[in-house]
mmCIF file of C-alpha atoms in Angstrom:
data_model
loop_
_atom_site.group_PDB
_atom_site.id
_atom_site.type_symbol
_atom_site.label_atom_id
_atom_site.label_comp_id
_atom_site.label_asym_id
_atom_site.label_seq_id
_atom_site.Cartn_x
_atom_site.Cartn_y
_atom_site.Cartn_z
ATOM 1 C CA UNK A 1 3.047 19.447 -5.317
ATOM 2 C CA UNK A 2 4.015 15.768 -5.957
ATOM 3 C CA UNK A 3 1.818 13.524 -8.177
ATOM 4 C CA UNK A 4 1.572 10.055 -9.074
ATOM 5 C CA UNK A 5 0.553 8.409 -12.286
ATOM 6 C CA UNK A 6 -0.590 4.975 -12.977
ATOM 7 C CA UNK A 7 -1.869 3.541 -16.276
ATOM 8 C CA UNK A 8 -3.952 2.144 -17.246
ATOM 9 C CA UNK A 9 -6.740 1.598 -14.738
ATOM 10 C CA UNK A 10 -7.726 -1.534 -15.838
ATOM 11 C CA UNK A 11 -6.516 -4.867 -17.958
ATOM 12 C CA UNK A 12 -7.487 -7.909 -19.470
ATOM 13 C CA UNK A 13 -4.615 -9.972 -21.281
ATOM 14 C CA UNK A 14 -4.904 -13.357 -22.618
ATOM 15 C CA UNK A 15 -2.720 -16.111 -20.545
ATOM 16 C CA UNK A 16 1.142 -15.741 -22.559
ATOM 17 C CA UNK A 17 0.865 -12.275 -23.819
ATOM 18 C CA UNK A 18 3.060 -9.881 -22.762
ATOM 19 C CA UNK A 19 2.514 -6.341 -20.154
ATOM 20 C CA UNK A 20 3.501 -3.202 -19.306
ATOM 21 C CA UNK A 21 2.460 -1.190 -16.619
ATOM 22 C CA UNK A 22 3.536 2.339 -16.211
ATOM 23 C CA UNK A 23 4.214 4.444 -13.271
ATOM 24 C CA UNK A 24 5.785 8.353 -12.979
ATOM 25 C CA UNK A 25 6.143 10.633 -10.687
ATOM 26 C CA UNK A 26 6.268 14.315 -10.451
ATOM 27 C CA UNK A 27 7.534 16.844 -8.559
ATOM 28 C CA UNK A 28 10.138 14.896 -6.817
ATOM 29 C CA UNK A 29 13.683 14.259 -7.502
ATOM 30 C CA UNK A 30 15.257 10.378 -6.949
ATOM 31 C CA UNK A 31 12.139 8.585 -4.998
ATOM 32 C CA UNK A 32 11.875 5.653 -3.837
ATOM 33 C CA UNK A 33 9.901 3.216 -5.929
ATOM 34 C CA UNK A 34 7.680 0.152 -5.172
ATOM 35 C CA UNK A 35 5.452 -2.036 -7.116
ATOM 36 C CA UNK A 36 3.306 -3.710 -4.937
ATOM 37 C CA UNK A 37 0.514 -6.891 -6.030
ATOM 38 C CA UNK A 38 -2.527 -7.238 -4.144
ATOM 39 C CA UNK A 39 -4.079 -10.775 -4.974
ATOM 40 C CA UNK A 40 -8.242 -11.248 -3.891
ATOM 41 C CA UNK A 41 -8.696 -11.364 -0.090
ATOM 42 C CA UNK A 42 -5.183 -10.697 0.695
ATOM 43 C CA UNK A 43 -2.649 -8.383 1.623
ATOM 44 C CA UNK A 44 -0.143 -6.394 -0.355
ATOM 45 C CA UNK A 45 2.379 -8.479 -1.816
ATOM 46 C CA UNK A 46 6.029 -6.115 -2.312
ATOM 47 C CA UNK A 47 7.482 -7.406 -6.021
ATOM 48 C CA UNK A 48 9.977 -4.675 -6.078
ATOM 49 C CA UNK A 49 11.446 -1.675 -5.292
ATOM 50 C CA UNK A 50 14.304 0.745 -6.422
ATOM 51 C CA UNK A 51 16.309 3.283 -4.755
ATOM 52 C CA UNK A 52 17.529 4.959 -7.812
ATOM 53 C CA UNK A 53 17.656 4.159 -11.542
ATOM 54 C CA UNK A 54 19.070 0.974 -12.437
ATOM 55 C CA UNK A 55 18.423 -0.264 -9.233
ATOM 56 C CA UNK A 56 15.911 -2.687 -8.983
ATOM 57 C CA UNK A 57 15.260 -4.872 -6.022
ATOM 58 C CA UNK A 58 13.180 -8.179 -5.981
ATOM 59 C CA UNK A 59 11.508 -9.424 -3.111
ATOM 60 C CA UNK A 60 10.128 -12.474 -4.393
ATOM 61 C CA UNK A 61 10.888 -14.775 -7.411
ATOM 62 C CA UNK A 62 8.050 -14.743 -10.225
ATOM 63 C CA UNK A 63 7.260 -13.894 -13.807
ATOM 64 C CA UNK A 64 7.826 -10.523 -13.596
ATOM 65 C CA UNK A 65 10.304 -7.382 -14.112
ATOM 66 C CA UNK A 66 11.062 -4.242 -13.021
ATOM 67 C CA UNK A 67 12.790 -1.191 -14.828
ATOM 68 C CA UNK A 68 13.573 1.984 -14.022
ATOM 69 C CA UNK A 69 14.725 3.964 -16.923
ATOM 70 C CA UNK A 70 14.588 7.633 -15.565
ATOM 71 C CA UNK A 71 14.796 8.856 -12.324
ATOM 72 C CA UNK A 72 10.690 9.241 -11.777
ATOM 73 C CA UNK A 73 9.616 6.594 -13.726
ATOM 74 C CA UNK A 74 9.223 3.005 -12.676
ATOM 75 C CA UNK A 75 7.725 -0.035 -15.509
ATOM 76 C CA UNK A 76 6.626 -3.424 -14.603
ATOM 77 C CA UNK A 77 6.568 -5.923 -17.222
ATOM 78 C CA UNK A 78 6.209 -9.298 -18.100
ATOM 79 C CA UNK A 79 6.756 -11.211 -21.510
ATOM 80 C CA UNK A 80 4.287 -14.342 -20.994
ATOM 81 C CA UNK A 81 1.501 -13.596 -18.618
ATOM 82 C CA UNK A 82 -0.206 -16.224 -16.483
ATOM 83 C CA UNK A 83 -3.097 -16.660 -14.850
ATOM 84 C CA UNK A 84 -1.456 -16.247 -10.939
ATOM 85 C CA UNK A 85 -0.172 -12.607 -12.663
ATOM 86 C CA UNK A 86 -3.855 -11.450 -12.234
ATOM 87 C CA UNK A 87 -4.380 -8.313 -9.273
ATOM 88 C CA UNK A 88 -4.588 -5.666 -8.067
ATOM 89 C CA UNK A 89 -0.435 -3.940 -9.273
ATOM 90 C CA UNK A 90 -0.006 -0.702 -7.204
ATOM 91 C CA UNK A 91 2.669 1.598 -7.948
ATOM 92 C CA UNK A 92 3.993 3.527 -4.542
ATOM 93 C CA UNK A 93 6.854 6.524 -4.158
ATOM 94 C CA UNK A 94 8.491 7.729 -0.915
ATOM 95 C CA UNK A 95 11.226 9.794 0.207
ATOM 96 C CA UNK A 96 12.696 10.081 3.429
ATOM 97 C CA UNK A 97 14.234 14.113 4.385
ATOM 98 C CA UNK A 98 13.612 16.243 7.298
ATOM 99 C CA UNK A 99 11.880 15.452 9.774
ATOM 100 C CA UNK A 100 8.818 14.205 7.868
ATOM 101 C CA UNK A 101 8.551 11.006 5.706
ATOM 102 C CA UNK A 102 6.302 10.769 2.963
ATOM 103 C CA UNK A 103 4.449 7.846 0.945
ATOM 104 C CA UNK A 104 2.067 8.318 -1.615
ATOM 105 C CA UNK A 105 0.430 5.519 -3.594
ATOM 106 C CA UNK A 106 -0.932 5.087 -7.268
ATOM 107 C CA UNK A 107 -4.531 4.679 -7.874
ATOM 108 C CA UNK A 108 -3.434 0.800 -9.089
ATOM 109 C CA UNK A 109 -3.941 -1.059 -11.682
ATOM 110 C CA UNK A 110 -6.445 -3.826 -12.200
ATOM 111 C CA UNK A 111 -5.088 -6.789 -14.125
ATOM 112 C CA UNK A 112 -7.067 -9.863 -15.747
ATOM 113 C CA UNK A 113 -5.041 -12.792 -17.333
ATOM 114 C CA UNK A 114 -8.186 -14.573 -19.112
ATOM 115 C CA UNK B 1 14.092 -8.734 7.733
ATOM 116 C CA UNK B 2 11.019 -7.556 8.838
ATOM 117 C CA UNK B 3 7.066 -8.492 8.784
ATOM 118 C CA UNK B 4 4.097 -7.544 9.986
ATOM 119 C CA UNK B 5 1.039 -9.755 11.494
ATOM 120 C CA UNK B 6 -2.412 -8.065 11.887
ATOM 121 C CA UNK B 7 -3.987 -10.549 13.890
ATOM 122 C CA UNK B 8 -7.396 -10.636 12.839
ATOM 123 C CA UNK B 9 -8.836 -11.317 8.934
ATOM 124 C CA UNK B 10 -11.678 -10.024 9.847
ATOM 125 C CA UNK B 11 -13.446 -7.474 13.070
ATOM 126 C CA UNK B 12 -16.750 -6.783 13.203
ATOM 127 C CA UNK B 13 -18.767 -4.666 15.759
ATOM 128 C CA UNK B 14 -21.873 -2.374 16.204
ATOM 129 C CA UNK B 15 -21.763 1.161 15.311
ATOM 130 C CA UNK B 16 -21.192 3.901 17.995
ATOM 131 C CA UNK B 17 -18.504 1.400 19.879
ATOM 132 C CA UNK B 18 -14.799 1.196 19.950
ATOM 133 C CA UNK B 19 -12.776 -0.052 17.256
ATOM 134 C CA UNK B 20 -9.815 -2.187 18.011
ATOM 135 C CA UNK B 21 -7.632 -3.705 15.085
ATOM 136 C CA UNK B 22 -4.181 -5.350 16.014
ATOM 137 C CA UNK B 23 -1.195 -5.323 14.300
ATOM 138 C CA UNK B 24 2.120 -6.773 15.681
ATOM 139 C CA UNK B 25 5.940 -5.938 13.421
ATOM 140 C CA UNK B 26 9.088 -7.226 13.822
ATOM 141 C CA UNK B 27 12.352 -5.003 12.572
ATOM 142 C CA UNK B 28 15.934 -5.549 13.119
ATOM 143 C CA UNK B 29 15.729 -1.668 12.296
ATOM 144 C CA UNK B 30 14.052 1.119 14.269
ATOM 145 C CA UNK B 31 11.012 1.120 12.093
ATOM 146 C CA UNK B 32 8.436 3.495 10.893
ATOM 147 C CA UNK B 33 4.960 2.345 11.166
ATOM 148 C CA UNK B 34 1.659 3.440 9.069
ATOM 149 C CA UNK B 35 -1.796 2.630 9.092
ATOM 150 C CA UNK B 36 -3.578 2.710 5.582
ATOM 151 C CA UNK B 37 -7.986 2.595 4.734
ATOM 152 C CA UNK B 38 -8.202 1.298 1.636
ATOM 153 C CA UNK B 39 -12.379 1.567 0.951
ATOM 154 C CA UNK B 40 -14.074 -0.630 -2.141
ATOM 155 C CA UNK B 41 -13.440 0.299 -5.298
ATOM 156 C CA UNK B 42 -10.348 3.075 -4.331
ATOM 157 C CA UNK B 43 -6.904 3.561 -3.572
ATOM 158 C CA UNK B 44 -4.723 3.468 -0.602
ATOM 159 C CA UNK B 45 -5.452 6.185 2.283
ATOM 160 C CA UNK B 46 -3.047 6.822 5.051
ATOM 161 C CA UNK B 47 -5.137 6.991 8.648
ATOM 162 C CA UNK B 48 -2.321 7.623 10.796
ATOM 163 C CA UNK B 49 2.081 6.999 10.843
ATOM 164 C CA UNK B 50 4.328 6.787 13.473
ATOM 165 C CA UNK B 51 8.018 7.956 12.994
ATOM 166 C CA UNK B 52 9.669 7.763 16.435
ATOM 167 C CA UNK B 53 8.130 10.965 17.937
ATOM 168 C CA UNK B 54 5.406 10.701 20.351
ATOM 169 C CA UNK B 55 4.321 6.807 20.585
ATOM 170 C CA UNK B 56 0.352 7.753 20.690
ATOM 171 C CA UNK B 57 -0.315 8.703 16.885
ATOM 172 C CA UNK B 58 -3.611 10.730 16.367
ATOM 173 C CA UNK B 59 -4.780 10.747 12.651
ATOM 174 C CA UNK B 60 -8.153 11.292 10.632
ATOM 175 C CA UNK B 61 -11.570 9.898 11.126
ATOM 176 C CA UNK B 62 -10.807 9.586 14.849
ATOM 177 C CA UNK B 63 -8.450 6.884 14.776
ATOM 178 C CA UNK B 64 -5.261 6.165 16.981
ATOM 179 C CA UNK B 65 -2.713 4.166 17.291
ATOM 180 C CA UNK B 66 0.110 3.309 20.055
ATOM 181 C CA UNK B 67 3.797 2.575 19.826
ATOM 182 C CA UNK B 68 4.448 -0.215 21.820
ATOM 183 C CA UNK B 69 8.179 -1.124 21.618
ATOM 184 C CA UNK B 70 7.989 -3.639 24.703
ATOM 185 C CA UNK B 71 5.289 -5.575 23.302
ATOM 186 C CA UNK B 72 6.172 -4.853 18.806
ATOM 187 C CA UNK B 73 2.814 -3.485 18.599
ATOM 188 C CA UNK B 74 1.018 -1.071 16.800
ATOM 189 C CA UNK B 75 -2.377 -1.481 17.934
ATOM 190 C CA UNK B 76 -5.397 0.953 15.844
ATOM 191 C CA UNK B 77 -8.131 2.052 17.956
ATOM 192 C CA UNK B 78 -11.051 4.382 17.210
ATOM 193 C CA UNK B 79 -13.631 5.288 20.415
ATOM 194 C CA UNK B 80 -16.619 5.344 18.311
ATOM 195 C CA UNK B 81 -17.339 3.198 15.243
ATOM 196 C CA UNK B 82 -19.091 4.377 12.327
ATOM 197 C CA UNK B 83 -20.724 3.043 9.111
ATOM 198 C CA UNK B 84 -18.311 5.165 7.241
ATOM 199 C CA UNK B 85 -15.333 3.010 8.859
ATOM 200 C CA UNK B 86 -15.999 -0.105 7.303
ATOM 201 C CA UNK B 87 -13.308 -0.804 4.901
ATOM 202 C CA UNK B 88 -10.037 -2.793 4.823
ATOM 203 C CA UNK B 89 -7.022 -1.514 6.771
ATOM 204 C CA UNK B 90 -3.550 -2.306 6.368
ATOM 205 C CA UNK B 91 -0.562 -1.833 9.024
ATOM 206 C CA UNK B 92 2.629 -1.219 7.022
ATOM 207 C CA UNK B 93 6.128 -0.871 8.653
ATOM 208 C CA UNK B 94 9.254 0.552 6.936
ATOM 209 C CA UNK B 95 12.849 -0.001 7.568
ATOM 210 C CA UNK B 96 15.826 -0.336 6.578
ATOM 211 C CA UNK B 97 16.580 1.061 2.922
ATOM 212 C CA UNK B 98 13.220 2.112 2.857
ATOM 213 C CA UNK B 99 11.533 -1.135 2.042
ATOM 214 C CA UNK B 100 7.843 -1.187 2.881
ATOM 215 C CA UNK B 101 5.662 -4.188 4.364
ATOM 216 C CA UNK B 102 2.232 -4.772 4.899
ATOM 217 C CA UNK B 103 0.314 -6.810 6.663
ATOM 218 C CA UNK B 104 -2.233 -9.374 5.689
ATOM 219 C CA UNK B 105 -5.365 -6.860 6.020
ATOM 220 C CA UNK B 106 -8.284 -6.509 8.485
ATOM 221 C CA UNK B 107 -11.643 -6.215 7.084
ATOM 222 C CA UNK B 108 -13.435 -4.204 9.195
ATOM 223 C CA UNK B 109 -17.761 -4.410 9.216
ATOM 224 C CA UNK B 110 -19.489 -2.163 11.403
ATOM 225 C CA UNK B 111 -23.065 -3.219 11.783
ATOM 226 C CA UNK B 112 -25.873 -0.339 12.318
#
């Protein structure tokens, strides 16, 4: 069965430090990947997404990167944080085959820039 | 491009009657369309998805949801409210090369 993996759960950073978040996937070959940021009282934001490794997407301009360095493994980073990085980061996989589509999402990540 | 509005922030109503939260999308793309829970304090929980088979989606807890393609709807509906159901939901649609976007959220309260 397929599994997701996001660490860590939680995280407080100081405002111009740098982050990492982390998310794999198993029991899938060449997902698609999405890092979505969900901000207090609204929706989820997509930051990126990659069809394959090296191949990042971004949707909107900001202070943060994506990387995809193996095929089920997907990084979000940042080398100064602010205080607008702070949310909710969610890590999501899908692939389309057959005649059924599936999306499964990480348990997220909650992020404080103090 | 594509987006999705859910047109209410927020939807309150009385438990034991019908739910209604509305969600319009627009896709240059024939679109797949989702609708996620997400309770307090947890992750992401798909209700219901629509992948161009029949337009009336059945999925847990009771909920619905209809395919409009005249009207770019994808309207969630549940006869019956209960306590249990109050959470935020989130219409998503998916098109072209896979991309996924959600809407802005509907906070649903359900008062006893």
């Amino acid at each position: 069965s397929q599994t997701i993996h996001q660490w860590p759960a939680t995280l407080v950073q100081p405002v111009g430090s740098p982050l990492s978040l982390e998310c794999t996937v198993e029991g899938t070959s060449n997902p698609n990947l999405y890092w979505y940021r969900q901000a207090a009282g609204r929706g989820l934001q997509l930051l990126f997404y990659s069809v394959g490794i090296g191949q990042i997407s971004s949707e909107v301009p900001q202070n943060l990167s994506a990387s995809r360095p193996q095929d089920r493994q997907f990084i979000l980073s940042s080398k100064k944080l602010l205080l607008s990085d702070s949310g909710f980061y969610l890590c999501a996989w899908s692939v389309t085959g057959g005649w059924e589509e599936k999306l499964f999402f990480g348990s997220g990540t909650q992020l404080s820039v103090l | 491009a594509q987006s999705v509005t859910q047109l209410d922030s927020h939807v309150s109503v009385s438990e034991g009657t019908p739910v209604l939260l509305r969600c319009n999308y627009s896709s240059s793309y024939s679109p797949s369309l989702f609708w996620y829970v997400q309770h307090p304090n947890k992750g992401l929980q798909l209700l219901l998805k629509y992948t161009s088979a029949a337009t009336l989606v059945k999925g847990i807890n009771g909920f619905e949801a209809e395919f409009k393609k005249s009207e770019t709807s994808f309207h969630l509906t549940k006869p019956s409210a209960h306590m249990s159901d109050a959470a935020e939901y989130f219409c998503v649609v998916r098109g072209a090369g896979n991309m996924l976007t959600f809407g802005g959220g509907t906070r649903l309260m359900v008062k006893p």
